[in-house]
Amino acid sequence: MFASVIKRAVFIIFMIFSGTITAEEKPIELFAIDYPPYTIVDDADNLSGIDIEVVTASFASVGVEIVFKTAPWKRINKSLKHGHIAGYTSCAKRAEREPYILFSDKVSEANQVALMALDTDDRKLSQLSDLKKYSVNAIDGWAIQKELTTKGIPHSKIQDMDSGIRSVVYRDIDVFYIGELTALYRARQLGLTDKIKTKRFTDKTSSQFYLCLSKSYPGNEQLLEQFNDGLKRIKASGEFDAIYSRYL
């Protein structure tokens, strides 16, 4: 009897290695950080948001199961470089990332805008440099705050988005420089949507975001093709637009 058990075990091992029996496929693990409303991480590390739903729906439409996790950005980026994780959503396309990242078709985009109180006179506001005519603030340490510094636009620094939104409604700040969808989403949560407006700049183009897959992770070239195919499907079906409508 013992010999038969051994023979059975050897047979199963042979079948697995020959490909006749395959191990149960696990969901693809992708990572994200908190950047509402594109990616939202709650206190229990549950993830939601526009890009989370778009990526999940795109893969589901082609029969690929995924799960999302979160971690600090520096750790995620290092893991992408070394192929320790499959991918991340959503990131901008930058030259320094191209050696180790496969970029999908565009998932979403962000426009940097002037957020103002509803009664603020914005007739002199067209290009980014026009901000010099207004009192402006931006979140300390963010890329868009550093942009103001680089371009010599005077501004004050604040610590969070809530402070920026409230400053134009209740204080003497004319403009909060911020991403449009991110600010509108948070303003709705604060109950201040009817007290603000936004204005885009004629000399600013949108920032585009992509699903970023590690070039060093096995099977990612095929995974990229599957995702792009799925993204086309949900756009054609109307599901893509339906996802956006739930957050705006």
Short mmCIF file of C-alpha atoms in Angstrom, two decimals:
data_model
loop_
_atom_site.label_atom_id
_atom_site.label_comp_id
_atom_site.label_asym_id
_atom_site.label_seq_id
_atom_site.Cartn_x
_atom_site.Cartn_y
_atom_site.Cartn_z
CA MET A 1 0.00 0.00 0.00
CA PHE A 2 2.84 2.35 0.86
CA ALA A 3 4.40 1.70 -2.57
CA SER A 4 1.15 2.61 -4.28
CA VAL A 5 0.98 5.88 -2.38
CA ILE A 6 4.52 6.72 -3.50
CA LYS A 7 3.67 5.87 -7.10
CA ARG A 8 0.59 8.10 -6.90
CA ALA A 9 2.61 11.01 -5.52
CA VAL A 10 5.24 10.63 -8.23
CA PHE A 11 2.50 10.51 -10.87
CA ILE A 12 0.90 13.75 -9.60
CA ILE A 13 4.26 15.54 -9.51
CA PHE A 14 4.93 14.40 -13.07
CA MET A 15 1.53 15.64 -14.21
CA ILE A 16 2.08 19.07 -12.63
CA PHE A 17 5.50 19.57 -14.20
CA SER A 18 4.29 18.32 -17.57
CA GLY A 19 1.53 20.95 -17.53
CA THR A 20 -1.33 18.44 -17.47
CA ILE A 21 -2.30 19.65 -14.01
CA THR A 22 -1.78 23.33 -13.20
CA ALA A 23 -1.68 25.04 -9.86
CA GLU A 24 -4.68 27.22 -9.11
CA GLU A 25 -4.11 30.65 -10.59
CA LYS A 26 -3.97 33.45 -8.06
CA PRO A 27 -5.33 36.95 -8.70
CA ILE A 28 -2.84 39.48 -10.05
CA GLU A 29 -1.74 41.85 -7.27
CA LEU A 30 -1.64 45.54 -8.13
CA PHE A 31 -0.81 48.46 -5.85
CA ALA A 32 -2.12 51.99 -5.34
CA ILE A 33 -1.78 54.90 -2.94
CA ASP A 34 -4.38 57.38 -1.70
CA TYR A 35 -5.13 60.03 -4.36
CA PRO A 36 -8.88 60.73 -4.30
CA PRO A 37 -11.01 60.38 -6.31
CA TYR A 38 -8.72 58.38 -8.60
CA THR A 39 -7.53 56.00 -5.88
CA ILE A 40 -9.02 56.07 -2.40
CA VAL A 41 -7.59 54.18 0.58
CA ASP A 42 -9.73 54.11 3.72
CA ASP A 43 -8.61 53.57 7.32
CA ALA A 44 -8.85 49.79 6.90
CA ASP A 45 -6.73 49.87 3.69
CA ASN A 46 -9.76 49.12 1.51
CA LEU A 47 -9.34 50.61 -1.96
CA SER A 48 -11.85 52.31 -4.22
CA GLY A 49 -11.92 55.23 -6.62
CA ILE A 50 -12.21 55.98 -10.33
CA ASP A 51 -8.97 54.34 -11.44
CA ILE A 52 -9.42 51.35 -9.14
CA GLU A 53 -12.85 50.68 -10.65
CA VAL A 54 -11.69 51.30 -14.23
CA VAL A 55 -8.74 48.93 -13.91
CA THR A 56 -10.80 46.26 -12.15
CA ALA A 57 -13.62 46.46 -14.73
CA SER A 58 -11.17 46.40 -17.65
CA PHE A 59 -9.51 43.23 -16.44
CA ALA A 60 -12.83 41.63 -15.51
CA SER A 61 -14.08 42.16 -19.07
CA VAL A 62 -11.27 39.93 -20.36
CA GLY A 63 -11.49 37.36 -17.56
CA VAL A 64 -8.48 38.46 -15.49
CA GLU A 65 -8.92 38.58 -11.70
CA ILE A 66 -6.97 41.22 -9.79
CA VAL A 67 -6.67 42.45 -6.22
CA PHE A 68 -5.45 45.80 -4.99
CA LYS A 69 -3.12 46.47 -2.09
CA THR A 70 -1.50 49.62 -0.79
CA ALA A 71 2.00 50.50 0.40
CA PRO A 72 4.20 53.62 0.59
CA TRP A 73 5.03 54.99 -2.87
CA LYS A 74 8.81 54.66 -2.46
CA ARG A 75 8.44 50.96 -1.67
CA ILE A 76 6.08 50.43 -4.59
CA ASN A 77 8.42 52.18 -7.03
CA LYS A 78 11.42 50.15 -5.86
CA SER A 79 9.42 46.92 -6.19
CA LEU A 80 8.40 47.87 -9.74
CA LYS A 81 12.04 48.42 -10.69
CA HIS A 82 13.04 44.96 -9.48
CA GLY A 83 9.94 43.10 -10.66
CA HIS A 84 8.77 42.18 -7.18
CA ILE A 85 5.21 43.32 -7.92
CA ALA A 86 3.14 43.26 -11.10
CA GLY A 87 2.04 46.86 -11.26
CA TYR A 88 0.67 50.09 -9.92
CA THR A 89 -2.19 52.43 -10.80
CA SER A 90 -2.13 55.14 -11.71
CA CYS A 91 1.11 56.89 -12.61
CA ALA A 92 2.33 59.54 -15.02
CA LYS A 93 4.56 58.71 -17.97
CA ARG A 94 8.05 60.03 -17.24
CA ALA A 95 11.35 59.44 -19.01
CA GLU A 96 13.06 58.09 -15.90
CA ARG A 97 10.38 55.40 -15.53
CA GLU A 98 10.52 54.08 -19.09
CA PRO A 99 13.47 51.67 -18.49
CA TYR A 100 11.42 49.59 -16.04
CA ILE A 101 7.74 50.37 -16.73
CA LEU A 102 5.24 49.22 -19.36
CA PHE A 103 2.62 51.96 -19.75
CA SER A 104 -0.96 51.09 -20.64
CA ASP A 105 -3.36 53.15 -22.69
CA LYS A 106 -4.55 56.23 -20.79
CA VAL A 107 -6.66 55.42 -17.73
CA SER A 108 -7.46 58.95 -16.54
CA GLU A 109 -6.22 62.52 -16.55
CA ALA A 110 -5.92 65.45 -14.18
CA ASN A 111 -6.15 69.15 -14.87
CA GLN A 112 -4.50 71.63 -12.53
CA VAL A 113 -6.91 74.50 -11.93
CA ALA A 114 -7.56 77.64 -9.96
CA LEU A 115 -10.17 76.83 -7.35
CA MET A 116 -11.99 79.95 -6.15
CA ALA A 117 -15.00 81.16 -4.26
CA LEU A 118 -18.03 81.51 -6.50
CA ASP A 119 -17.96 85.34 -6.41
CA THR A 120 -14.21 85.76 -7.11
CA ASP A 121 -13.50 87.95 -10.14
CA ASP A 122 -11.48 85.72 -12.47
CA ARG A 123 -11.56 87.90 -15.58
CA LYS A 124 -7.82 88.58 -15.36
CA LEU A 125 -7.02 84.91 -14.93
CA SER A 126 -6.12 83.02 -18.11
CA GLN A 127 -2.55 81.72 -18.03
CA LEU A 128 -0.70 80.30 -15.05
CA SER A 129 1.47 83.42 -14.77
CA ASP A 130 -1.71 85.43 -14.12
CA LEU A 131 -1.77 83.93 -10.63
CA LYS A 132 0.72 86.65 -9.70
CA LYS A 133 -2.27 89.03 -9.66
CA TYR A 134 -4.05 86.97 -6.97
CA SER A 135 -3.43 85.67 -3.47
CA VAL A 136 -2.66 81.98 -3.95
CA ASN A 137 -1.97 78.91 -1.86
CA ALA A 138 -0.99 75.30 -2.58
CA ILE A 139 -0.28 72.17 -0.57
CA ASP A 140 3.25 72.19 0.80
CA GLY A 141 5.56 69.68 -0.86
CA TRP A 142 3.25 68.69 -3.71
CA ALA A 143 4.59 68.88 -7.25
CA ILE A 144 2.17 71.66 -8.17
CA GLN A 145 3.33 73.75 -5.20
CA LYS A 146 6.93 73.28 -6.33
CA GLU A 147 5.84 74.35 -9.82
CA LEU A 148 4.68 77.68 -8.43
CA THR A 149 8.04 78.14 -6.74
CA THR A 150 9.94 77.29 -9.92
CA LYS A 151 7.90 79.78 -11.95
CA GLY A 152 8.29 82.54 -9.38
CA ILE A 153 4.61 82.77 -8.49
CA PRO A 154 4.16 84.04 -4.90
CA HIS A 155 2.01 81.77 -2.77
CA SER A 156 1.44 80.52 0.74
CA LYS A 157 1.82 76.89 1.74
CA ILE A 158 -0.88 74.83 3.42
CA GLN A 159 -0.84 71.34 4.84
CA ASP A 160 -3.92 69.67 3.37
CA MET A 161 -6.71 69.93 0.83
CA ASP A 162 -9.45 70.79 3.31
CA SER A 163 -7.51 73.86 4.41
CA GLY A 164 -7.07 74.94 0.79
CA ILE A 165 -10.76 74.63 -0.08
CA ARG A 166 -11.90 76.38 3.08
CA SER A 167 -9.34 79.18 2.61
CA VAL A 168 -11.01 80.44 -0.58
CA VAL A 169 -14.50 80.14 0.89
CA TYR A 170 -13.95 81.58 4.36
CA ARG A 171 -10.61 83.44 4.26
CA ASP A 172 -8.91 86.10 2.13
CA ILE A 173 -7.28 83.67 -0.32
CA ASP A 174 -8.30 84.14 -3.97
CA VAL A 175 -7.00 80.91 -5.49
CA PHE A 176 -6.23 77.39 -4.30
CA TYR A 177 -3.99 75.77 -6.96
CA ILE A 178 -4.94 72.09 -7.13
CA GLY A 179 -6.05 69.16 -9.29
CA GLU A 180 -9.61 69.66 -10.51
CA LEU A 181 -11.32 66.31 -9.87
CA THR A 182 -9.49 65.82 -6.59
CA ALA A 183 -10.67 69.19 -5.26
CA LEU A 184 -14.25 68.85 -6.53
CA TYR A 185 -14.56 65.40 -4.98
CA ARG A 186 -13.37 66.65 -1.59
CA ALA A 187 -15.49 69.82 -1.81
CA ARG A 188 -18.57 67.65 -2.28
CA GLN A 189 -17.69 65.72 0.86
CA LEU A 190 -17.30 69.01 2.75
CA GLY A 191 -20.64 70.29 1.46
CA LEU A 192 -19.02 73.27 -0.28
CA THR A 193 -19.65 72.48 -3.94
CA ASP A 194 -22.16 75.30 -4.32
CA LYS A 195 -19.69 77.86 -2.94
CA ILE A 196 -16.76 77.26 -5.30
CA LYS A 197 -15.81 77.26 -8.96
CA THR A 198 -12.75 76.17 -10.94
CA LYS A 199 -10.95 77.63 -13.92
CA ARG A 200 -8.43 75.89 -16.19
CA PHE A 201 -5.38 77.62 -17.62
CA THR A 202 -4.96 78.11 -21.36
CA ASP A 203 -1.25 77.28 -21.21
CA LYS A 204 -1.59 74.12 -19.09
CA THR A 205 -2.15 70.66 -20.55
CA SER A 206 -3.67 67.81 -18.60
CA SER A 207 -1.56 65.24 -16.77
CA GLN A 208 -2.33 61.76 -18.04
CA PHE A 209 -2.32 58.66 -15.83
CA TYR A 210 -1.69 55.04 -16.81
CA LEU A 211 -1.63 51.54 -15.40
CA CYS A 212 2.09 50.92 -14.89
CA LEU A 213 3.35 47.35 -15.12
CA SER A 214 6.86 46.22 -14.23
CA LYS A 215 8.94 45.14 -17.23
CA SER A 216 10.68 42.59 -15.00
CA TYR A 217 7.52 40.83 -13.81
CA PRO A 218 6.77 37.57 -15.68
CA GLY A 219 3.86 37.71 -18.12
CA ASN A 220 3.34 41.47 -17.98
CA GLU A 221 3.58 42.06 -21.73
CA GLN A 222 0.57 39.80 -22.23
CA LEU A 223 -1.14 41.35 -19.20
CA LEU A 224 -0.71 44.79 -20.75
CA GLU A 225 -2.39 43.65 -23.98
CA GLN A 226 -5.27 42.15 -21.99
CA PHE A 227 -5.76 45.35 -20.03
CA ASN A 228 -5.74 47.61 -23.08
CA ASP A 229 -8.27 45.31 -24.74
CA GLY A 230 -10.48 45.38 -21.65
CA LEU A 231 -10.24 49.18 -21.40
CA LYS A 232 -11.52 49.50 -24.96
CA ARG A 233 -14.40 47.18 -24.11
CA ILE A 234 -15.65 49.10 -21.09
CA LYS A 235 -15.40 52.39 -22.98
CA ALA A 236 -17.48 50.95 -25.81
CA SER A 237 -20.08 49.53 -23.41
CA GLY A 238 -20.51 52.76 -21.46
CA GLU A 239 -19.21 51.29 -18.21
CA PHE A 240 -16.22 53.65 -18.23
CA ASP A 241 -18.47 56.74 -18.24
CA ALA A 242 -20.74 55.18 -15.62
CA ILE A 243 -17.77 54.79 -13.25
CA TYR A 244 -16.85 58.47 -13.61
CA SER A 245 -20.43 59.57 -12.97
CA ARG A 246 -20.42 57.90 -9.57
CA TYR A 247 -17.62 60.17 -8.34
CA LEU A 248 -18.64 63.52 -9.82
#
